[in-house]
PDB file of C-alpha atoms in Angstrom:
ATOM      1  CA  UNK R   6    -131.610 -32.794   2.786  1.00  0.00           C
ATOM      2  CA  UNK R   7    -128.111 -34.151   3.460  1.00  0.00           C
ATOM      3  CA  UNK R   8    -127.581 -34.681  -0.324  1.00  0.00           C
ATOM      4  CA  UNK R   9    -128.685 -31.116  -1.030  1.00  0.00           C
ATOM      5  CA  UNK R  10    -126.242 -29.705   1.591  1.00  0.00           C
ATOM      6  CA  UNK R  11    -123.466 -31.969   0.281  1.00  0.00           C
ATOM      7  CA  UNK R  12    -124.098 -30.892  -3.296  1.00  0.00           C
ATOM      8  CA  UNK R  13    -124.109 -27.214  -2.257  1.00  0.00           C
ATOM      9  CA  UNK R  14    -120.855 -27.647  -0.273  1.00  0.00           C
ATOM     10  CA  UNK R  15    -119.208 -29.420  -3.218  1.00  0.00           C
ATOM     11  CA  UNK R  16    -120.276 -26.668  -5.590  1.00  0.00           C
ATOM     12  CA  UNK R  17    -118.883 -24.055  -3.179  1.00  0.00           C
ATOM     13  CA  UNK R  18    -115.570 -25.932  -2.999  1.00  0.00           C
ATOM     14  CA  UNK R  19    -115.236 -25.903  -6.789  1.00  0.00           C
ATOM     15  CA  UNK R  20    -116.142 -22.216  -6.948  1.00  0.00           C
ATOM     16  CA  UNK R  21    -113.642 -21.072  -4.336  1.00  0.00           C
ATOM     17  CA  UNK R  22    -110.427 -21.768  -6.287  1.00  0.00           C
ATOM     18  CA  UNK R  23    -111.793 -19.752  -9.218  1.00  0.00           C
ATOM     19  CA  UNK R  24    -112.486 -16.836  -6.907  1.00  0.00           C
ATOM     20  CA  UNK R  25    -109.088 -17.099  -5.249  1.00  0.00           C
ATOM     21  CA  UNK R  26    -107.311 -16.957  -8.625  1.00  0.00           C
ATOM     22  CA  UNK R  27    -109.208 -13.895  -9.793  1.00  0.00           C
ATOM     23  CA  UNK R  28    -106.875 -11.317  -8.238  1.00  0.00           C
ATOM     24  CA  UNK R  29    -103.169 -11.734  -7.529  1.00  0.00           C
ATOM     25  CA  UNK R  30    -101.189 -10.412  -4.605  1.00  0.00           C
ATOM     26  CA  UNK R  31     -97.426  -9.868  -4.965  1.00  0.00           C
ATOM     27  CA  UNK R  32     -95.427  -8.596  -1.971  1.00  0.00           C
ATOM     28  CA  UNK R  33     -98.526  -6.994  -0.517  1.00  0.00           C
ATOM     29  CA  UNK R  34     -99.550  -5.345  -3.834  1.00  0.00           C
ATOM     30  CA  UNK R  35    -102.944  -6.535  -5.144  1.00  0.00           C
ATOM     31  CA  UNK R  36    -103.532  -6.731  -8.864  1.00  0.00           C
ATOM     32  CA  UNK R  37    -107.193  -6.917  -9.827  1.00  0.00           C
ATOM     33  CA  UNK R  38    -108.287  -9.537 -12.361  1.00  0.00           C
ATOM     34  CA  UNK R  39    -109.258  -6.801 -14.856  1.00  0.00           C
ATOM     35  CA  UNK R  40    -108.265  -3.264 -15.754  1.00  0.00           C
ATOM     36  CA  UNK R  41    -109.782  -0.804 -18.232  1.00  0.00           C
ATOM     37  CA  UNK R  42    -107.786   1.092 -20.847  1.00  0.00           C
ATOM     38  CA  UNK R  43    -109.558   3.257 -23.457  1.00  0.00           C
ATOM     39  CA  UNK R  44    -112.890   1.696 -22.586  1.00  0.00           C
ATOM     40  CA  UNK R  45    -111.575  -1.819 -23.187  1.00  0.00           C
ATOM     41  CA  UNK R  46    -111.637  -4.356 -20.371  1.00  0.00           C
ATOM     42  CA  UNK R  47    -108.285  -6.135 -20.091  1.00  0.00           C
ATOM     43  CA  UNK R  48    -107.449  -9.368 -18.293  1.00  0.00           C
ATOM     44  CA  UNK R  49    -104.559  -9.820 -15.859  1.00  0.00           C
ATOM     45  CA  UNK R  50    -102.143 -12.068 -17.736  1.00  0.00           C
ATOM     46  CA  UNK R  51     -99.826 -12.467 -14.779  1.00  0.00           C
ATOM     47  CA  UNK R  52     -97.844 -10.643 -12.091  1.00  0.00           C
ATOM     48  CA  UNK R  53     -94.515 -10.853 -10.328  1.00  0.00           C
ATOM     49  CA  UNK R  54     -91.760  -8.931  -8.599  1.00  0.00           C
ATOM     50  CA  UNK R  55     -88.564  -7.340  -9.904  1.00  0.00           C
ATOM     51  CA  UNK R  56     -85.695  -8.254  -7.597  1.00  0.00           C
ATOM     52  CA  UNK R  57     -82.255  -6.692  -7.991  1.00  0.00           C
ATOM     53  CA  UNK R  58     -79.611  -8.706  -6.161  1.00  0.00           C
ATOM     54  CA  UNK R  59     -81.724  -9.320  -3.021  1.00  0.00           C
ATOM     55  CA  UNK R  60     -83.798  -6.124  -2.964  1.00  0.00           C
ATOM     56  CA  UNK R  61     -87.459  -6.055  -4.105  1.00  0.00           C
ATOM     57  CA  UNK R  62     -87.701  -3.103  -6.492  1.00  0.00           C
ATOM     58  CA  UNK R  63     -91.272  -3.270  -7.788  1.00  0.00           C
ATOM     59  CA  UNK R  64     -94.292  -5.516  -8.289  1.00  0.00           C
ATOM     60  CA  UNK R  65     -95.713  -5.611 -11.793  1.00  0.00           C
ATOM     61  CA  UNK R  66     -98.824  -6.878 -13.513  1.00  0.00           C
ATOM     62  CA  UNK R  67     -99.485  -7.220 -17.230  1.00  0.00           C
ATOM     63  CA  UNK R  68    -103.008  -6.652 -18.569  1.00  0.00           C
ATOM     64  CA  UNK R  69    -103.967  -7.700 -22.077  1.00  0.00           C
ATOM     65  CA  UNK R  70    -107.089  -8.273 -24.196  1.00  0.00           C
ATOM     66  CA  UNK R  71    -106.574 -12.021 -24.334  1.00  0.00           C
ATOM     67  CA  UNK R  72    -104.506 -13.977 -21.863  1.00  0.00           C
ATOM     68  CA  UNK R  73    -101.620 -16.013 -23.281  1.00  0.00           C
ATOM     69  CA  UNK R  74     -98.584 -17.907 -21.861  1.00  0.00           C
ATOM     70  CA  UNK R  75     -96.448 -17.100 -24.947  1.00  0.00           C
ATOM     71  CA  UNK R  76     -94.305 -13.963 -24.826  1.00  0.00           C
ATOM     72  CA  UNK R  77     -94.268 -13.778 -28.651  1.00  0.00           C
ATOM     73  CA  UNK R  78     -98.091 -13.940 -28.782  1.00  0.00           C
ATOM     74  CA  UNK R  79     -98.433 -11.185 -26.168  1.00  0.00           C
ATOM     75  CA  UNK R  80     -95.921  -8.960 -27.935  1.00  0.00           C
ATOM     76  CA  UNK R  81     -97.800  -9.247 -31.223  1.00  0.00           C
ATOM     77  CA  UNK R  82    -101.310  -9.061 -29.721  1.00  0.00           C
ATOM     78  CA  UNK R  83    -103.118  -5.978 -31.052  1.00  0.00           C
ATOM     79  CA  UNK R  84    -105.178  -3.593 -28.979  1.00  0.00           C
ATOM     80  CA  UNK R  85    -104.959  -1.932 -25.615  1.00  0.00           C
ATOM     81  CA  UNK R  86    -102.516  -3.221 -22.979  1.00  0.00           C
ATOM     82  CA  UNK R  87    -101.271  -2.106 -19.603  1.00  0.00           C
ATOM     83  CA  UNK R  88     -98.055  -2.741 -17.710  1.00  0.00           C
ATOM     84  CA  UNK R  89     -98.738  -1.751 -14.122  1.00  0.00           C
ATOM     85  CA  UNK R  90     -95.817  -1.255 -11.741  1.00  0.00           C
ATOM     86  CA  UNK R  91     -95.978  -0.520  -7.990  1.00  0.00           C
ATOM     87  CA  UNK R  92     -92.715   0.520  -6.374  1.00  0.00           C
ATOM     88  CA  UNK R  93     -91.559  -1.495  -3.372  1.00  0.00           C
ATOM     89  CA  UNK R  94     -88.839   1.036  -2.511  1.00  0.00           C
ATOM     90  CA  UNK R  95     -88.092   4.714  -3.178  1.00  0.00           C
ATOM     91  CA  UNK R  96     -86.507   5.477  -6.563  1.00  0.00           C
ATOM     92  CA  UNK R  97     -85.749   8.520  -8.643  1.00  0.00           C
ATOM     93  CA  UNK R  98     -87.264   8.953 -12.069  1.00  0.00           C
ATOM     94  CA  UNK R  99     -83.697   8.999 -13.382  1.00  0.00           C
ATOM     95  CA  UNK R 100     -82.949   5.581 -11.851  1.00  0.00           C
ATOM     96  CA  UNK R 101     -86.192   4.147 -13.222  1.00  0.00           C
ATOM     97  CA  UNK R 102     -85.535   5.583 -16.716  1.00  0.00           C
ATOM     98  CA  UNK R 103     -81.944   4.325 -16.836  1.00  0.00           C
ATOM     99  CA  UNK R 104     -82.943   0.784 -15.815  1.00  0.00           C
ATOM    100  CA  UNK R 105     -85.693   0.702 -18.471  1.00  0.00           C
ATOM    101  CA  UNK R 106     -83.371   1.994 -21.188  1.00  0.00           C
ATOM    102  CA  UNK R 107     -80.766  -0.622 -20.235  1.00  0.00           C
ATOM    103  CA  UNK R 108     -83.404  -3.351 -20.495  1.00  0.00           C
ATOM    104  CA  UNK R 109     -84.638  -1.904 -23.784  1.00  0.00           C
ATOM    105  CA  UNK R 110     -81.122  -2.072 -25.300  1.00  0.00           C
ATOM    106  CA  UNK R 111     -80.621  -5.679 -24.115  1.00  0.00           C
ATOM    107  CA  UNK R 112     -83.838  -6.887 -25.756  1.00  0.00           C
ATOM    108  CA  UNK R 113     -83.910  -5.040 -29.054  1.00  0.00           C
ATOM    109  CA  UNK R 114     -81.582  -4.993 -32.007  1.00  0.00           C
ATOM    110  CA  UNK R 115     -79.290  -2.016 -32.674  1.00  0.00           C
ATOM    111  CA  UNK R 116     -81.451  -1.191 -35.688  1.00  0.00           C
ATOM    112  CA  UNK R 117     -84.613  -1.178 -33.553  1.00  0.00           C
ATOM    113  CA  UNK R 118     -82.925   0.953 -30.888  1.00  0.00           C
ATOM    114  CA  UNK R 119     -81.890   3.458 -33.581  1.00  0.00           C
ATOM    115  CA  UNK R 120     -85.412   3.450 -35.065  1.00  0.00           C
ATOM    116  CA  UNK R 121     -87.071   4.013 -31.698  1.00  0.00           C
ATOM    117  CA  UNK R 122     -84.450   6.390 -30.253  1.00  0.00           C
ATOM    118  CA  UNK R 123     -86.561   9.597 -30.514  1.00  0.00           C
ATOM    119  CA  UNK R 124     -89.496   7.887 -28.740  1.00  0.00           C
ATOM    120  CA  UNK R 125     -87.176   6.298 -26.207  1.00  0.00           C
ATOM    121  CA  UNK R 126     -85.736   9.764 -25.465  1.00  0.00           C
ATOM    122  CA  UNK R 127     -89.279  11.097 -25.017  1.00  0.00           C
ATOM    123  CA  UNK R 128     -90.141   8.307 -22.596  1.00  0.00           C
ATOM    124  CA  UNK R 129     -86.898   8.883 -20.675  1.00  0.00           C
ATOM    125  CA  UNK R 130     -87.702  12.606 -20.381  1.00  0.00           C
ATOM    126  CA  UNK R 131     -91.183  11.755 -19.024  1.00  0.00           C
ATOM    127  CA  UNK R 132     -89.739   9.355 -16.449  1.00  0.00           C
ATOM    128  CA  UNK R 133     -86.981  11.740 -15.312  1.00  0.00           C
ATOM    129  CA  UNK R 134     -89.756  14.306 -14.684  1.00  0.00           C
ATOM    130  CA  UNK R 135     -91.153  11.992 -11.979  1.00  0.00           C
ATOM    131  CA  UNK R 136     -88.453  13.258  -9.591  1.00  0.00           C
ATOM    132  CA  UNK R 137     -88.291  11.124  -6.446  1.00  0.00           C
ATOM    133  CA  UNK R 138     -90.865   8.355  -6.602  1.00  0.00           C
ATOM    134  CA  UNK R 139     -91.852   6.955  -3.216  1.00  0.00           C
ATOM    135  CA  UNK R 140     -92.505   3.367  -2.233  1.00  0.00           C
ATOM    136  CA  UNK R 141     -96.121   2.468  -3.035  1.00  0.00           C
ATOM    137  CA  UNK R 142     -96.359   4.713  -6.126  1.00  0.00           C
ATOM    138  CA  UNK R 143     -98.246   3.110  -9.008  1.00  0.00           C
ATOM    139  CA  UNK R 144     -96.908   3.622 -12.543  1.00  0.00           C
ATOM    140  CA  UNK R 145     -98.882   2.508 -15.562  1.00  0.00           C
ATOM    141  CA  UNK R 146     -97.587   2.218 -19.083  1.00  0.00           C
ATOM    142  CA  UNK R 147    -100.799   1.917 -21.098  1.00  0.00           C
ATOM    143  CA  UNK R 148    -101.125   1.302 -24.796  1.00  0.00           C
ATOM    144  CA  UNK R 149    -104.113   3.370 -25.921  1.00  0.00           C
ATOM    145  CA  UNK R 150    -105.063   2.413 -29.497  1.00  0.00           C
ATOM    146  CA  UNK R 151    -104.925   5.425 -31.786  1.00  0.00           C
ATOM    147  CA  UNK R 152    -103.076   7.536 -29.199  1.00  0.00           C
ATOM    148  CA  UNK R 153     -99.996   5.571 -28.188  1.00  0.00           C
ATOM    149  CA  UNK R 154     -98.241   4.912 -24.889  1.00  0.00           C
ATOM    150  CA  UNK R 155     -99.781   6.854 -22.018  1.00  0.00           C
ATOM    151  CA  UNK R 156     -97.765   7.047 -18.787  1.00  0.00           C
ATOM    152  CA  UNK R 157     -99.719   7.457 -15.557  1.00  0.00           C
ATOM    153  CA  UNK R 158     -98.299   7.988 -12.081  1.00  0.00           C
ATOM    154  CA  UNK R 159    -100.879   7.325  -9.337  1.00  0.00           C
ATOM    155  CA  UNK R 160    -103.593   7.803 -11.986  1.00  0.00           C
ATOM    156  CA  UNK R 161    -102.319  11.190 -13.286  1.00  0.00           C
ATOM    157  CA  UNK R 162    -100.949  11.363 -16.821  1.00  0.00           C
ATOM    158  CA  UNK R 163     -97.284  12.388 -17.094  1.00  0.00           C
ATOM    159  CA  UNK R 164     -95.931  13.648 -20.418  1.00  0.00           C
ATOM    160  CA  UNK R 165     -97.567  13.394 -23.806  1.00  0.00           C
ATOM    161  CA  UNK R 166     -98.700  10.132 -25.405  1.00  0.00           C
ATOM    162  CA  UNK R 167     -95.904   8.482 -27.403  1.00  0.00           C
ATOM    163  CA  UNK R 168     -97.024   6.981 -30.707  1.00  0.00           C
ATOM    164  CA  UNK R 169     -96.684   3.393 -31.778  1.00  0.00           C
ATOM    165  CA  UNK R 170     -97.884  -0.107 -31.015  1.00  0.00           C
ATOM    166  CA  UNK R 171     -94.518  -1.240 -32.408  1.00  0.00           C
ATOM    167  CA  UNK R 172     -92.726   0.862 -29.784  1.00  0.00           C
ATOM    168  CA  UNK R 173     -94.943  -0.571 -27.026  1.00  0.00           C
ATOM    169  CA  UNK R 174     -94.085  -4.149 -28.131  1.00  0.00           C
ATOM    170  CA  UNK R 175     -90.372  -3.234 -28.123  1.00  0.00           C
ATOM    171  CA  UNK R 176     -90.836  -1.743 -24.607  1.00  0.00           C
ATOM    172  CA  UNK R 177     -92.560  -4.890 -23.308  1.00  0.00           C
ATOM    173  CA  UNK R 178     -89.480  -6.878 -24.302  1.00  0.00           C
ATOM    174  CA  UNK R 179     -87.816  -5.342 -21.247  1.00  0.00           C
ATOM    175  CA  UNK R 180     -89.921  -7.822 -19.240  1.00  0.00           C
ATOM    176  CA  UNK R 181     -90.850 -10.459 -21.864  1.00  0.00           C
ATOM    177  CA  UNK R 182     -87.829 -10.486 -24.187  1.00  0.00           C
ATOM    178  CA  UNK R 183     -85.000 -13.033 -24.538  1.00  0.00           C
ATOM    179  CA  UNK R 184     -82.945 -11.199 -21.899  1.00  0.00           C
ATOM    180  CA  UNK R 185     -85.621  -9.941 -19.501  1.00  0.00           C
ATOM    181  CA  UNK R 186     -84.835  -7.670 -16.612  1.00  0.00           C
ATOM    182  CA  UNK R 187     -85.805 -10.531 -14.280  1.00  0.00           C
ATOM    183  CA  UNK R 188     -86.449 -14.132 -15.301  1.00  0.00           C
ATOM    184  CA  UNK R 189     -88.795 -14.835 -12.388  1.00  0.00           C
ATOM    185  CA  UNK R 190     -90.751 -11.680 -13.150  1.00  0.00           C
ATOM    186  CA  UNK R 191     -91.104 -12.750 -16.791  1.00  0.00           C
ATOM    187  CA  UNK R 192     -92.417 -16.146 -15.666  1.00  0.00           C
ATOM    188  CA  UNK R 193     -94.898 -14.414 -13.371  1.00  0.00           C
ATOM    189  CA  UNK R 194     -96.121 -12.070 -16.105  1.00  0.00           C
ATOM    190  CA  UNK R 195     -96.614 -15.095 -18.382  1.00  0.00           C
ATOM    191  CA  UNK R 196     -98.390 -16.842 -15.489  1.00  0.00           C
ATOM    192  CA  UNK R 197     -95.845 -19.659 -15.884  1.00  0.00           C
ATOM    193  CA  UNK R 198     -95.096 -20.014 -12.157  1.00  0.00           C
TER     194      UNK R 198
END
């Protein structure tokens, strides 16, 4: 009987770390281990926090079809993806859009910026339409195969879908590129921390 209880306790000990790693909590924001986009179940690749100077701006989680620790592999991975952002302070849509555009310019060539400019303008227009965005608001940038980038604010779609997996990869470089908006956030999204 003692051996049976010991074996059960040992099995439970090995099972607990797997359960504890299933979901991630960042600054009080919980990211589930999976998300669904266009009927496809995605895996949480990693999560982290965007800090500007000393202020926590947002927590973010990246969901992909197949987990990978390589930014290049994630950027080229086909299929649905989701960048989920939860604000940790109040922002305006204008502030959010300007920060994203700045990060986009830092991580893409001038030729790519010129090529994507109409779509970048469309995304900026969508984000400015958010108005004031309160702490705790959830923003999703989903890649829906065949439709494009779908922006959701607290689950409600904002703006029209913006075409292009290539544009989504260029957008993800804001967080995963050579000059990411936050090095620690990049490490968290790559699950490298």
